[in-house]
Coordinates of C-alpha atoms in Angstrom, one line a residue:
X1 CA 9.5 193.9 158.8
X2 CA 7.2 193.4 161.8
X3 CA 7.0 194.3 165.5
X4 CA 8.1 192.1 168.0
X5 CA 4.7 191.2 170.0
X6 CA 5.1 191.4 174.1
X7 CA 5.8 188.0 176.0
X8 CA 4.7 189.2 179.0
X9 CA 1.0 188.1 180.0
X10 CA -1.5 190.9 180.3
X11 CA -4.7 190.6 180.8
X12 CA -7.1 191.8 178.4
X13 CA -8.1 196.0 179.4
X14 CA -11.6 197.2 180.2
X15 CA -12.9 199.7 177.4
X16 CA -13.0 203.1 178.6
X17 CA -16.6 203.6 180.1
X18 CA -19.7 204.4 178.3
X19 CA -19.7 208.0 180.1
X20 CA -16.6 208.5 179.4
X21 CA -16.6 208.0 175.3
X22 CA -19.9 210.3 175.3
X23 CA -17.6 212.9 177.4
X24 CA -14.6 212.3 175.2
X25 CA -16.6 212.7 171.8
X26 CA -18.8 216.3 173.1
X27 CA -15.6 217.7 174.2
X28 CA -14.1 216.4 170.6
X29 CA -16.7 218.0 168.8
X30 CA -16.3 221.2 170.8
X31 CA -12.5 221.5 169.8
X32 CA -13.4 221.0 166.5
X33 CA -15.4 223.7 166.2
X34 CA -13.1 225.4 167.9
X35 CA -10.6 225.1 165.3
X36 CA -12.7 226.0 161.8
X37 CA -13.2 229.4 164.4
X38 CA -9.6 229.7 164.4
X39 CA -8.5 228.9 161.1
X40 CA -11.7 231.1 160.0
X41 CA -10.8 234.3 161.4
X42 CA -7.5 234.2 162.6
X43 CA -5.6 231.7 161.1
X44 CA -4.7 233.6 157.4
X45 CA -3.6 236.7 159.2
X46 CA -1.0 235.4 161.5
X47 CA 2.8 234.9 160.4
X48 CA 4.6 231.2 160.0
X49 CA 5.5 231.1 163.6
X50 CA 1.6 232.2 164.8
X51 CA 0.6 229.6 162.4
X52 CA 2.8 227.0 164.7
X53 CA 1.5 228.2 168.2
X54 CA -1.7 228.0 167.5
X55 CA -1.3 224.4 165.6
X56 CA 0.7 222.9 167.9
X57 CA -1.5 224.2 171.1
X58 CA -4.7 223.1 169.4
X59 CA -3.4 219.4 168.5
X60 CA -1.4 218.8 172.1
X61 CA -5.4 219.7 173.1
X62 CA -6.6 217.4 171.3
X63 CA -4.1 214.3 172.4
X64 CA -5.7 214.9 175.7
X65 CA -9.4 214.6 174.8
X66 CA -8.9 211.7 173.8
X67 CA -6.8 210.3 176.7
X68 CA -3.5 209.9 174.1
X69 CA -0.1 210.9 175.7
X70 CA 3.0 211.9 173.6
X71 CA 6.2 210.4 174.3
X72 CA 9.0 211.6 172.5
X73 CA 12.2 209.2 172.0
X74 CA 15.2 210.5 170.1
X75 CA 15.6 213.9 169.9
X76 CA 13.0 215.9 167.6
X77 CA 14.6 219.8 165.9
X78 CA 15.0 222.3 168.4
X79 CA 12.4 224.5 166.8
X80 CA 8.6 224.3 166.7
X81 CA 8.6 225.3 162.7
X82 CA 12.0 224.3 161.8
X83 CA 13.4 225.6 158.3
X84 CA 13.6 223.6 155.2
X85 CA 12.8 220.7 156.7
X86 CA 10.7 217.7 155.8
X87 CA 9.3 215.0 158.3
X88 CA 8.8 212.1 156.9
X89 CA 7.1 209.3 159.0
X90 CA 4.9 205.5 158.7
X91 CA 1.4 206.2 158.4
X92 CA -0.7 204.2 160.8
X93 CA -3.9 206.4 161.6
X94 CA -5.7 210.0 161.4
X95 CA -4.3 210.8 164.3
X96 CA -0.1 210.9 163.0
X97 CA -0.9 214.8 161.7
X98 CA -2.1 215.7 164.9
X99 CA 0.7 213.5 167.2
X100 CA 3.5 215.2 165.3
X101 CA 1.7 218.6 165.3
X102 CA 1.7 218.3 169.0
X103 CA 5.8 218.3 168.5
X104 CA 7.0 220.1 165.4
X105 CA 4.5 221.6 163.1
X106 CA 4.6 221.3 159.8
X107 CA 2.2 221.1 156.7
X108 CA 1.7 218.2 155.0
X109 CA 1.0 216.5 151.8
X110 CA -2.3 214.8 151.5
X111 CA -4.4 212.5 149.0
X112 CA -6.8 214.6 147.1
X113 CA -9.7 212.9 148.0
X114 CA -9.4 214.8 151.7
X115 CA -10.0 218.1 149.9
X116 CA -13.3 217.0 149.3
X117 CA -14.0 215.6 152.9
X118 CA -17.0 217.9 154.9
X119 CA -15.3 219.7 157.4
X120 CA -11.9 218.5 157.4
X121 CA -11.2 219.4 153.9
X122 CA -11.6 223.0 154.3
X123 CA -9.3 222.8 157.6
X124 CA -6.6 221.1 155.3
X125 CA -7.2 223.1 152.9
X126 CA -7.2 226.8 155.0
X127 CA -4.0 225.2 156.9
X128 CA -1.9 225.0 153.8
X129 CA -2.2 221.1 153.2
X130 CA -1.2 220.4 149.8
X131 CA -3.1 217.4 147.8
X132 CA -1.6 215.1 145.2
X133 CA -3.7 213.0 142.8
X134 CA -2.3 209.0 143.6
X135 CA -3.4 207.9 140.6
X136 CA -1.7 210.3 138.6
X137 CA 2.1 209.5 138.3
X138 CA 2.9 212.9 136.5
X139 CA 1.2 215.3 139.8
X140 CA 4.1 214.3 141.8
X141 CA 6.3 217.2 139.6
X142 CA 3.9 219.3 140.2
X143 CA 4.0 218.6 144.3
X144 CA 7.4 218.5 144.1
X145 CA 8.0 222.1 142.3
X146 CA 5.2 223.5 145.8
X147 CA 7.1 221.7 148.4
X148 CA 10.8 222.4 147.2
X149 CA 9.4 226.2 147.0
X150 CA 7.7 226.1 150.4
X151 CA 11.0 224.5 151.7
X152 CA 13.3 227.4 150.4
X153 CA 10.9 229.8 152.3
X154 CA 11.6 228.4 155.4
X155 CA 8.8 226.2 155.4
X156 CA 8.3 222.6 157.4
X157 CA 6.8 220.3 154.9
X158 CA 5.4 216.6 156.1
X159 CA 4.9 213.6 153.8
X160 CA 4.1 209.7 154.7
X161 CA 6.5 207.9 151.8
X162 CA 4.7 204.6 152.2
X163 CA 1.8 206.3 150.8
X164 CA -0.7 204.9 152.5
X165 CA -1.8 203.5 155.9
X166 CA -1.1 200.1 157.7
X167 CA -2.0 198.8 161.0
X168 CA 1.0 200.1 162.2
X169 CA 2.7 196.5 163.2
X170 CA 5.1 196.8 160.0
X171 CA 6.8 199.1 157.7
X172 CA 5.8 199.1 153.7
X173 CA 8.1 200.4 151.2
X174 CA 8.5 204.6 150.8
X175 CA 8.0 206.4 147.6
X176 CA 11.0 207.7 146.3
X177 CA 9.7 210.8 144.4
X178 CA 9.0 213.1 147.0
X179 CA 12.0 212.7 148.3
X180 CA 12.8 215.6 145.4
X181 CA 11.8 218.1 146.6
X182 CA 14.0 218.3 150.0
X183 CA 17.0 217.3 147.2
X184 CA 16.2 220.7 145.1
X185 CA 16.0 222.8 148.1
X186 CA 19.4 221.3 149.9
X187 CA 17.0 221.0 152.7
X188 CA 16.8 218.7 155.5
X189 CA 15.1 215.3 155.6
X190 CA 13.5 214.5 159.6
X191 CA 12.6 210.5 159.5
X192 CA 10.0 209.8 162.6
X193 CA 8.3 206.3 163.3
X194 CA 5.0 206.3 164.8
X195 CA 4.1 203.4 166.9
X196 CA 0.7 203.4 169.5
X197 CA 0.6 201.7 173.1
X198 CA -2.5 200.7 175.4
X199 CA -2.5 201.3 179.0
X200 CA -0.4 198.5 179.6
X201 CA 2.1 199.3 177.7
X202 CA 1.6 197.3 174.7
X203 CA 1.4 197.7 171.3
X204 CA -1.5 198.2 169.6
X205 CA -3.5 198.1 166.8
X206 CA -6.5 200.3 167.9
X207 CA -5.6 203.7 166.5
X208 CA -4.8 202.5 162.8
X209 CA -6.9 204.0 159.6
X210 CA -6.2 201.0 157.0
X211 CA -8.0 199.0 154.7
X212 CA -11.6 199.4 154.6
X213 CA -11.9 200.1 158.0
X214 CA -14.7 203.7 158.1
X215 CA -13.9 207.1 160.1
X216 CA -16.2 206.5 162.4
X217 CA -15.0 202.8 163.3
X218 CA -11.9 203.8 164.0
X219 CA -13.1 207.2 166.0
X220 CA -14.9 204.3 167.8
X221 CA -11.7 202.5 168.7
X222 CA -10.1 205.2 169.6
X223 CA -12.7 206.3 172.0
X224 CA -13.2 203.0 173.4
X225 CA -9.3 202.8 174.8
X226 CA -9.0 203.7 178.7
X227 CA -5.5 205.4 177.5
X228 CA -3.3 205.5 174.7
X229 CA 0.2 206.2 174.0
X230 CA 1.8 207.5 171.0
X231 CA 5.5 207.2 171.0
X232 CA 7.2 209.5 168.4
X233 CA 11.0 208.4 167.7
X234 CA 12.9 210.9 165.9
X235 CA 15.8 209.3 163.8
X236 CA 18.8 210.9 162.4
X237 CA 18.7 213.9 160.1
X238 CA 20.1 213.5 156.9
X239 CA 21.3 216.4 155.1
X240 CA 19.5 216.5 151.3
X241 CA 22.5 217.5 148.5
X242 CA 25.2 216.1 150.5
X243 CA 27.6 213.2 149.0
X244 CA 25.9 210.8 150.7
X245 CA 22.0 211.5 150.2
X246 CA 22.7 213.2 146.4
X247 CA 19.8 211.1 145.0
X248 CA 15.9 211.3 146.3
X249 CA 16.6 207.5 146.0
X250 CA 19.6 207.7 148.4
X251 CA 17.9 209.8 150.9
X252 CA 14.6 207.6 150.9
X253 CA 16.0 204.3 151.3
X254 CA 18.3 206.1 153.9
X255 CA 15.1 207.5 155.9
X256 CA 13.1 204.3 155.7
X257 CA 16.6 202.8 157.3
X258 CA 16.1 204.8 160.3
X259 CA 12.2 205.0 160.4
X260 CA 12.3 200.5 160.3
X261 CA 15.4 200.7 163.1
X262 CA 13.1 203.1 165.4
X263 CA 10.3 200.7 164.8
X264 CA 12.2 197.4 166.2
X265 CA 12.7 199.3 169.6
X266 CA 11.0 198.5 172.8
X267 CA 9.0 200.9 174.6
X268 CA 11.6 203.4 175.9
X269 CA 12.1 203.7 179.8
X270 CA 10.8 206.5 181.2
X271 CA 15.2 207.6 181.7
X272 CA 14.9 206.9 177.7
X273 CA 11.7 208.8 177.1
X274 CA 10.2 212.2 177.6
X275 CA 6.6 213.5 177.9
X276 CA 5.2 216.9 176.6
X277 CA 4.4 219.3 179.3
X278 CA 1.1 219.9 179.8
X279 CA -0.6 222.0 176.7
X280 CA -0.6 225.9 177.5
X281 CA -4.3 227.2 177.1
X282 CA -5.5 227.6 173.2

């Protein structure tokens, strides 16, 4: 299942000026810092909601360094943190976490390699990320047991089913055993497709983390684009437990249905769309 490509002619966009990436990147490296401050000294004393002002604040910050705007189709839970819910979403880059962040927070499930990342492993690690070996079919239980028991605490859990990253044009198949732990805690399942747009509109491949494609490269590309746009479109909720979704194979076949039918729309009309306000002050 693939996007359909634009038939309009565009020309082909300028890269973002040299000044302009140098600016982007300094200011990048400021806000990180600026985060390990945060989740150093004030992050493990504040409560679940703190925990989701300060998140959300710091990644609708960091949308705007890099010249990314958030458009929101659909219509995303009416809290910041919302309760027993998992968000379930494609994976196209590094920069989903922080898109959806920017919206409604939640923790998410990671590979276990990123534990042992410099720098970003300790901020997943200090912000409540929890890691599952891939290559070990029998550490999903063991994930599923901490995510159906940060559910029923009220907890906002995010995983990407497909269990891995593409270039965002298509949609691979999602993992069903995940899916689990929202069934055991009668919680709330949130499907969300991810797609990115250039300045003109059209949609793009520049923000994607796949194949053997480095960090850096792709904190190149992303740099390098004028503007971005990251379109969020929430799908329908589906209510874990219920007749209808009694099976973590029900309700994952039934939130890839409504990730893949997000996917095949057209950039939304600004009457269809919404954009975030701009980010109150960290």
């Amino acid at each position: 299942m693939s996007l359909k490509p634009t038939d309009r002619p565009v020309p082909p966009l300028a890269p973002a000026p040299w000044p302009v990436r140098l600016l982007r990147l300094g200011r990048l490296v400021l806000h990180l810092v600026r985060g390990l401050w945060l989740v150093g000294t004030r992050y493990h004393r504040l409560s679940l909601a703190g925990r989701a002002v300060i998140t959300q604040r710091w990644s609708c910050h960091l949308m705007k360094i890099l010249g990314m705007e958030v458009r929101i189709v659909g219509t995303p839970p009416s809290d910041v943190f919302p309760p027993n819910t998992l968000l379930v979403a494609n994976h196209v880059s590094w920069l989903d976490i922080f898109a959806l962040n920017s919206v409604t927070v939640s923790r998410f499930v990671a590979k276990k390699e990123i534990r042992d990342w410099p720098v970003v492993g300790w901020l997943a690690k200090n912000a409540g990320t929890i890691f599952i070996d891939r290559s070990n079919r029998r550490d999903a239980s063991r994930v599923n047991t901490q995510l159906a028991r940060a559910l029923e605490s009220g907890g906002c859990m995010a995983v990407f089913p497909e269990g891995t990253t593409s270039d965002g044009s298509g949609l691979l198949p999602f993992k069903a055993s995940l899916f689990e732990s929202v069934r055991l805690s009668r919680g709330m399942v949130q499907p969300v497709a991810i797609r990115y747009f250039d300045a003109a509109e059209r949609f793009t491949t520049a923000a994607a983390y796949a194949g053997d494609l480095s960090f850096i490269a792709s904190l190149g590309n992303v740099l390098r684009m004028r503007h971005m746009t990251v379109e969020l479109a929430f799908g329908q909720p589906l209510q874990a437990g219920s007749s209808r979704y009694d099976s973590r194979f029900a309700l994952s076949e039934a939130a890839r249905g409504e990730v893949a039918r997000r996917l095949m729309l057209l950039p939304a009309p600004p009457d269809m769309a919404e954009t975030l306000p701009p980010c109150p002050p960290v």
